[in-house]
Amino acid sequence: MANATENNKRIAKNTLLLYVCMLVMMAVTLYTSRVVLAALGVEDFGIYNVVGGVIGMLGFLSGSITSAMIALAASVSVVAPAIVYNAIVSETSRFLSMSLTCALSVD
């Protein structure tokens, strides 16, 4: 019973610390976005946000494909030889490079 109470206190403490951390990060982000807007101006700030959004989207895509590749390779490596594993890695990396090339070449 004492162990459960100790775990509940630890969970509550960690939750409170995470909320404080999120509030501090939100305040810093709001302040820095105001400073960046003042430094760049409205038009350049919009371009800055578009570039940041594209980079974030490509990072999400890369992470998703990497996770899918790892899961597929882990499931296939149990039953398939190394040749199939190498083919999966090769095809996944080829797909990732083609998708990044297409995303970056669009005007």
mmCIF file with all atom_site columns, C-alpha atoms in Angstrom:
data_model
loop_
_atom_site.group_PDB
_atom_site.id
_atom_site.type_symbol
_atom_site.label_atom_id
_atom_site.label_alt_id
_atom_site.label_comp_id
_atom_site.label_asym_id
_atom_site.label_entity_id
_atom_site.label_seq_id
_atom_site.pdbx_PDB_ins_code
_atom_site.Cartn_x
_atom_site.Cartn_y
_atom_site.Cartn_z
_atom_site.occupancy
_atom_site.B_iso_or_equiv
_atom_site.pdbx_formal_charge
_atom_site.auth_seq_id
_atom_site.auth_comp_id
_atom_site.auth_asym_id
_atom_site.auth_atom_id
_atom_site.pdbx_PDB_model_num
ATOM 1   C CA . MET A 1 1   ? 0.000  0.000   0.000   1.00 0.00 ? 1   MET A CA 1
ATOM 2   C CA . ALA A 1 2   ? 2.841  2.373   0.829   1.00 0.00 ? 2   ALA A CA 1
ATOM 3   C CA . ASN A 1 3   ? 4.437  1.638   -2.536  1.00 0.00 ? 3   ASN A CA 1
ATOM 4   C CA . ALA A 1 4   ? 1.248  2.648   -4.369  1.00 0.00 ? 4   ALA A CA 1
ATOM 5   C CA . THR A 1 5   ? 1.057  5.902   -2.394  1.00 0.00 ? 5   THR A CA 1
ATOM 6   C CA . GLU A 1 6   ? 4.697  6.617   -3.205  1.00 0.00 ? 6   GLU A CA 1
ATOM 7   C CA . ASN A 1 7   ? 4.058  5.970   -6.907  1.00 0.00 ? 7   ASN A CA 1
ATOM 8   C CA . ASN A 1 8   ? 1.025  8.271   -6.877  1.00 0.00 ? 8   ASN A CA 1
ATOM 9   C CA . LYS A 1 9   ? 3.084  11.046  -5.290  1.00 0.00 ? 9   LYS A CA 1
ATOM 10  C CA . ARG A 1 10  ? 5.809  10.575  -7.888  1.00 0.00 ? 10  ARG A CA 1
ATOM 11  C CA . ILE A 1 11  ? 3.260  10.706  -10.721 1.00 0.00 ? 11  ILE A CA 1
ATOM 12  C CA . ALA A 1 12  ? 1.690  13.870  -9.312  1.00 0.00 ? 12  ALA A CA 1
ATOM 13  C CA . LYS A 1 13  ? 5.112  15.503  -8.889  1.00 0.00 ? 13  LYS A CA 1
ATOM 14  C CA . ASN A 1 14  ? 6.185  14.610  -12.423 1.00 0.00 ? 14  ASN A CA 1
ATOM 15  C CA . THR A 1 15  ? 2.885  15.861  -13.848 1.00 0.00 ? 15  THR A CA 1
ATOM 16  C CA . LEU A 1 16  ? 3.246  19.170  -12.040 1.00 0.00 ? 16  LEU A CA 1
ATOM 17  C CA . LEU A 1 17  ? 6.842  19.561  -13.236 1.00 0.00 ? 17  LEU A CA 1
ATOM 18  C CA . LEU A 1 18  ? 5.809  18.811  -16.824 1.00 0.00 ? 18  LEU A CA 1
ATOM 19  C CA . TYR A 1 19  ? 3.072  21.469  -16.653 1.00 0.00 ? 19  TYR A CA 1
ATOM 20  C CA . VAL A 1 20  ? 5.559  24.015  -15.298 1.00 0.00 ? 20  VAL A CA 1
ATOM 21  C CA . CYS A 1 21  ? 8.032  23.107  -18.040 1.00 0.00 ? 21  CYS A CA 1
ATOM 22  C CA . MET A 1 22  ? 5.337  23.478  -20.709 1.00 0.00 ? 22  MET A CA 1
ATOM 23  C CA . LEU A 1 23  ? 4.297  26.879  -19.352 1.00 0.00 ? 23  LEU A CA 1
ATOM 24  C CA . VAL A 1 24  ? 7.892  28.117  -19.363 1.00 0.00 ? 24  VAL A CA 1
ATOM 25  C CA . MET A 1 25  ? 8.445  26.833  -22.905 1.00 0.00 ? 25  MET A CA 1
ATOM 26  C CA . MET A 1 26  ? 5.206  28.472  -24.067 1.00 0.00 ? 26  MET A CA 1
ATOM 27  C CA . ALA A 1 27  ? 6.227  31.801  -22.558 1.00 0.00 ? 27  ALA A CA 1
ATOM 28  C CA . VAL A 1 28  ? 9.673  31.626  -24.160 1.00 0.00 ? 28  VAL A CA 1
ATOM 29  C CA . THR A 1 29  ? 8.156  30.693  -27.536 1.00 0.00 ? 29  THR A CA 1
ATOM 30  C CA . LEU A 1 30  ? 5.639  33.534  -27.437 1.00 0.00 ? 30  LEU A CA 1
ATOM 31  C CA . TYR A 1 31  ? 8.344  36.046  -26.539 1.00 0.00 ? 31  TYR A CA 1
ATOM 32  C CA . THR A 1 32  ? 10.834 34.832  -29.162 1.00 0.00 ? 32  THR A CA 1
ATOM 33  C CA . SER A 1 33  ? 8.189  34.795  -31.906 1.00 0.00 ? 33  SER A CA 1
ATOM 34  C CA . ARG A 1 34  ? 7.450  38.435  -31.093 1.00 0.00 ? 34  ARG A CA 1
ATOM 35  C CA . VAL A 1 35  ? 11.154 39.302  -31.277 1.00 0.00 ? 35  VAL A CA 1
ATOM 36  C CA . VAL A 1 36  ? 11.593 37.406  -34.559 1.00 0.00 ? 36  VAL A CA 1
ATOM 37  C CA . LEU A 1 37  ? 8.519  39.130  -36.031 1.00 0.00 ? 37  LEU A CA 1
ATOM 38  C CA . ALA A 1 38  ? 9.930  42.528  -35.094 1.00 0.00 ? 38  ALA A CA 1
ATOM 39  C CA . ALA A 1 39  ? 13.323 41.662  -36.567 1.00 0.00 ? 39  ALA A CA 1
ATOM 40  C CA . LEU A 1 40  ? 12.116 40.112  -39.845 1.00 0.00 ? 40  LEU A CA 1
ATOM 41  C CA . GLY A 1 41  ? 8.960  41.996  -40.667 1.00 0.00 ? 41  GLY A CA 1
ATOM 42  C CA . VAL A 1 42  ? 5.625  40.551  -41.703 1.00 0.00 ? 42  VAL A CA 1
ATOM 43  C CA . GLU A 1 43  ? 6.566  39.165  -45.133 1.00 0.00 ? 43  GLU A CA 1
ATOM 44  C CA . ASP A 1 44  ? 9.845  37.561  -44.091 1.00 0.00 ? 44  ASP A CA 1
ATOM 45  C CA . PHE A 1 45  ? 8.215  36.166  -40.951 1.00 0.00 ? 45  PHE A CA 1
ATOM 46  C CA . GLY A 1 46  ? 5.639  34.424  -43.159 1.00 0.00 ? 46  GLY A CA 1
ATOM 47  C CA . ILE A 1 47  ? 8.385  32.937  -45.312 1.00 0.00 ? 47  ILE A CA 1
ATOM 48  C CA . TYR A 1 48  ? 10.190 31.878  -42.129 1.00 0.00 ? 48  TYR A CA 1
ATOM 49  C CA . ASN A 1 49  ? 7.053  30.064  -40.931 1.00 0.00 ? 49  ASN A CA 1
ATOM 50  C CA . VAL A 1 50  ? 6.469  28.366  -44.286 1.00 0.00 ? 50  VAL A CA 1
ATOM 51  C CA . VAL A 1 51  ? 10.052 27.108  -44.405 1.00 0.00 ? 51  VAL A CA 1
ATOM 52  C CA . GLY A 1 52  ? 9.778  25.917  -40.812 1.00 0.00 ? 52  GLY A CA 1
ATOM 53  C CA . GLY A 1 53  ? 6.540  24.112  -41.607 1.00 0.00 ? 53  GLY A CA 1
ATOM 54  C CA . VAL A 1 54  ? 8.039  22.347  -44.618 1.00 0.00 ? 54  VAL A CA 1
ATOM 55  C CA . ILE A 1 55  ? 11.073 21.280  -42.602 1.00 0.00 ? 55  ILE A CA 1
ATOM 56  C CA . GLY A 1 56  ? 8.823  20.015  -39.825 1.00 0.00 ? 56  GLY A CA 1
ATOM 57  C CA . MET A 1 57  ? 6.681  18.097  -42.297 1.00 0.00 ? 57  MET A CA 1
ATOM 58  C CA . LEU A 1 58  ? 9.711  16.481  -43.925 1.00 0.00 ? 58  LEU A CA 1
ATOM 59  C CA . GLY A 1 59  ? 11.090 15.584  -40.512 1.00 0.00 ? 59  GLY A CA 1
ATOM 60  C CA . PHE A 1 60  ? 7.794  13.933  -39.587 1.00 0.00 ? 60  PHE A CA 1
ATOM 61  C CA . LEU A 1 61  ? 7.758  12.053  -42.894 1.00 0.00 ? 61  LEU A CA 1
ATOM 62  C CA . SER A 1 62  ? 11.330 10.884  -42.398 1.00 0.00 ? 62  SER A CA 1
ATOM 63  C CA . GLY A 1 63  ? 10.609 9.730   -38.861 1.00 0.00 ? 63  GLY A CA 1
ATOM 64  C CA . SER A 1 64  ? 7.471  7.880   -39.931 1.00 0.00 ? 64  SER A CA 1
ATOM 65  C CA . ILE A 1 65  ? 9.228  6.088   -42.750 1.00 0.00 ? 65  ILE A CA 1
ATOM 66  C CA . THR A 1 66  ? 12.131 5.201   -40.481 1.00 0.00 ? 66  THR A CA 1
ATOM 67  C CA . SER A 1 67  ? 9.789  3.751   -37.858 1.00 0.00 ? 67  SER A CA 1
ATOM 68  C CA . ALA A 1 68  ? 7.914  1.774   -40.493 1.00 0.00 ? 68  ALA A CA 1
ATOM 69  C CA . MET A 1 69  ? 11.170 0.472   -41.941 1.00 0.00 ? 69  MET A CA 1
ATOM 70  C CA . ILE A 1 70  ? 12.406 -0.632  -38.518 1.00 0.00 ? 70  ILE A CA 1
ATOM 71  C CA . ALA A 1 71  ? 9.124  -2.397  -37.738 1.00 0.00 ? 71  ALA A CA 1
ATOM 72  C CA . LEU A 1 72  ? 9.065  -4.135  -41.117 1.00 0.00 ? 72  LEU A CA 1
ATOM 73  C CA . ALA A 1 73  ? 12.703 -5.152  -40.881 1.00 0.00 ? 73  ALA A CA 1
ATOM 74  C CA . ALA A 1 74  ? 12.187 -6.499  -37.368 1.00 0.00 ? 74  ALA A CA 1
ATOM 75  C CA . SER A 1 75  ? 9.200  -8.585  -38.428 1.00 0.00 ? 75  SER A CA 1
ATOM 76  C CA . VAL A 1 76  ? 10.875 -9.861  -41.604 1.00 0.00 ? 76  VAL A CA 1
ATOM 77  C CA . SER A 1 77  ? 14.248 -10.581 -40.009 1.00 0.00 ? 77  SER A CA 1
ATOM 78  C CA . VAL A 1 78  ? 12.675 -13.366 -37.957 1.00 0.00 ? 78  VAL A CA 1
ATOM 79  C CA . VAL A 1 79  ? 11.603 -15.385 -40.998 1.00 0.00 ? 79  VAL A CA 1
ATOM 80  C CA . ALA A 1 80  ? 13.627 -14.046 -43.949 1.00 0.00 ? 80  ALA A CA 1
ATOM 81  C CA . PRO A 1 81  ? 17.296 -14.235 -44.794 1.00 0.00 ? 81  PRO A CA 1
ATOM 82  C CA . ALA A 1 82  ? 19.640 -11.254 -44.849 1.00 0.00 ? 82  ALA A CA 1
ATOM 83  C CA . ILE A 1 83  ? 19.103 -10.767 -48.605 1.00 0.00 ? 83  ILE A CA 1
ATOM 84  C CA . VAL A 1 84  ? 15.448 -9.840  -48.081 1.00 0.00 ? 84  VAL A CA 1
ATOM 85  C CA . TYR A 1 85  ? 16.420 -7.567  -45.183 1.00 0.00 ? 85  TYR A CA 1
ATOM 86  C CA . ASN A 1 86  ? 18.949 -5.735  -47.380 1.00 0.00 ? 86  ASN A CA 1
ATOM 87  C CA . ALA A 1 87  ? 16.338 -5.355  -50.128 1.00 0.00 ? 87  ALA A CA 1
ATOM 88  C CA . ILE A 1 88  ? 13.868 -3.815  -47.686 1.00 0.00 ? 88  ILE A CA 1
ATOM 89  C CA . VAL A 1 89  ? 16.443 -1.333  -46.416 1.00 0.00 ? 89  VAL A CA 1
ATOM 90  C CA . SER A 1 90  ? 17.510 -0.485  -49.973 1.00 0.00 ? 90  SER A CA 1
ATOM 91  C CA . GLU A 1 91  ? 13.964 0.071   -51.229 1.00 0.00 ? 91  GLU A CA 1
ATOM 92  C CA . THR A 1 92  ? 12.974 2.118   -48.189 1.00 0.00 ? 92  THR A CA 1
ATOM 93  C CA . SER A 1 93  ? 15.989 4.388   -48.491 1.00 0.00 ? 93  SER A CA 1
ATOM 94  C CA . ARG A 1 94  ? 15.322 4.768   -52.228 1.00 0.00 ? 94  ARG A CA 1
ATOM 95  C CA . PHE A 1 95  ? 11.700 5.725   -51.539 1.00 0.00 ? 95  PHE A CA 1
ATOM 96  C CA . LEU A 1 96  ? 12.761 8.223   -48.882 1.00 0.00 ? 96  LEU A CA 1
ATOM 97  C CA . SER A 1 97  ? 15.319 9.875   -51.154 1.00 0.00 ? 97  SER A CA 1
ATOM 98  C CA . MET A 1 98  ? 12.817 10.057  -54.053 1.00 0.00 ? 98  MET A CA 1
ATOM 99  C CA . SER A 1 99  ? 10.110 11.575  -51.856 1.00 0.00 ? 99  SER A CA 1
ATOM 100 C CA . LEU A 1 100 ? 12.508 14.167  -50.445 1.00 0.00 ? 100 LEU A CA 1
ATOM 101 C CA . THR A 1 101 ? 13.740 15.016  -53.943 1.00 0.00 ? 101 THR A CA 1
ATOM 102 C CA . CYS A 1 102 ? 10.168 15.489  -55.190 1.00 0.00 ? 102 CYS A CA 1
ATOM 103 C CA . ALA A 1 103 ? 9.234  17.580  -52.170 1.00 0.00 ? 103 ALA A CA 1
ATOM 104 C CA . LEU A 1 104 ? 12.241 19.857  -52.565 1.00 0.00 ? 104 LEU A CA 1
ATOM 105 C CA . SER A 1 105 ? 11.978 20.236  -56.353 1.00 0.00 ? 105 SER A CA 1
ATOM 106 C CA . VAL A 1 106 ? 8.413  21.614  -56.328 1.00 0.00 ? 106 VAL A CA 1
ATOM 107 C CA . ASP A 1 107 ? 8.421  25.343  -56.987 1.00 0.00 ? 107 ASP A CA 1
#
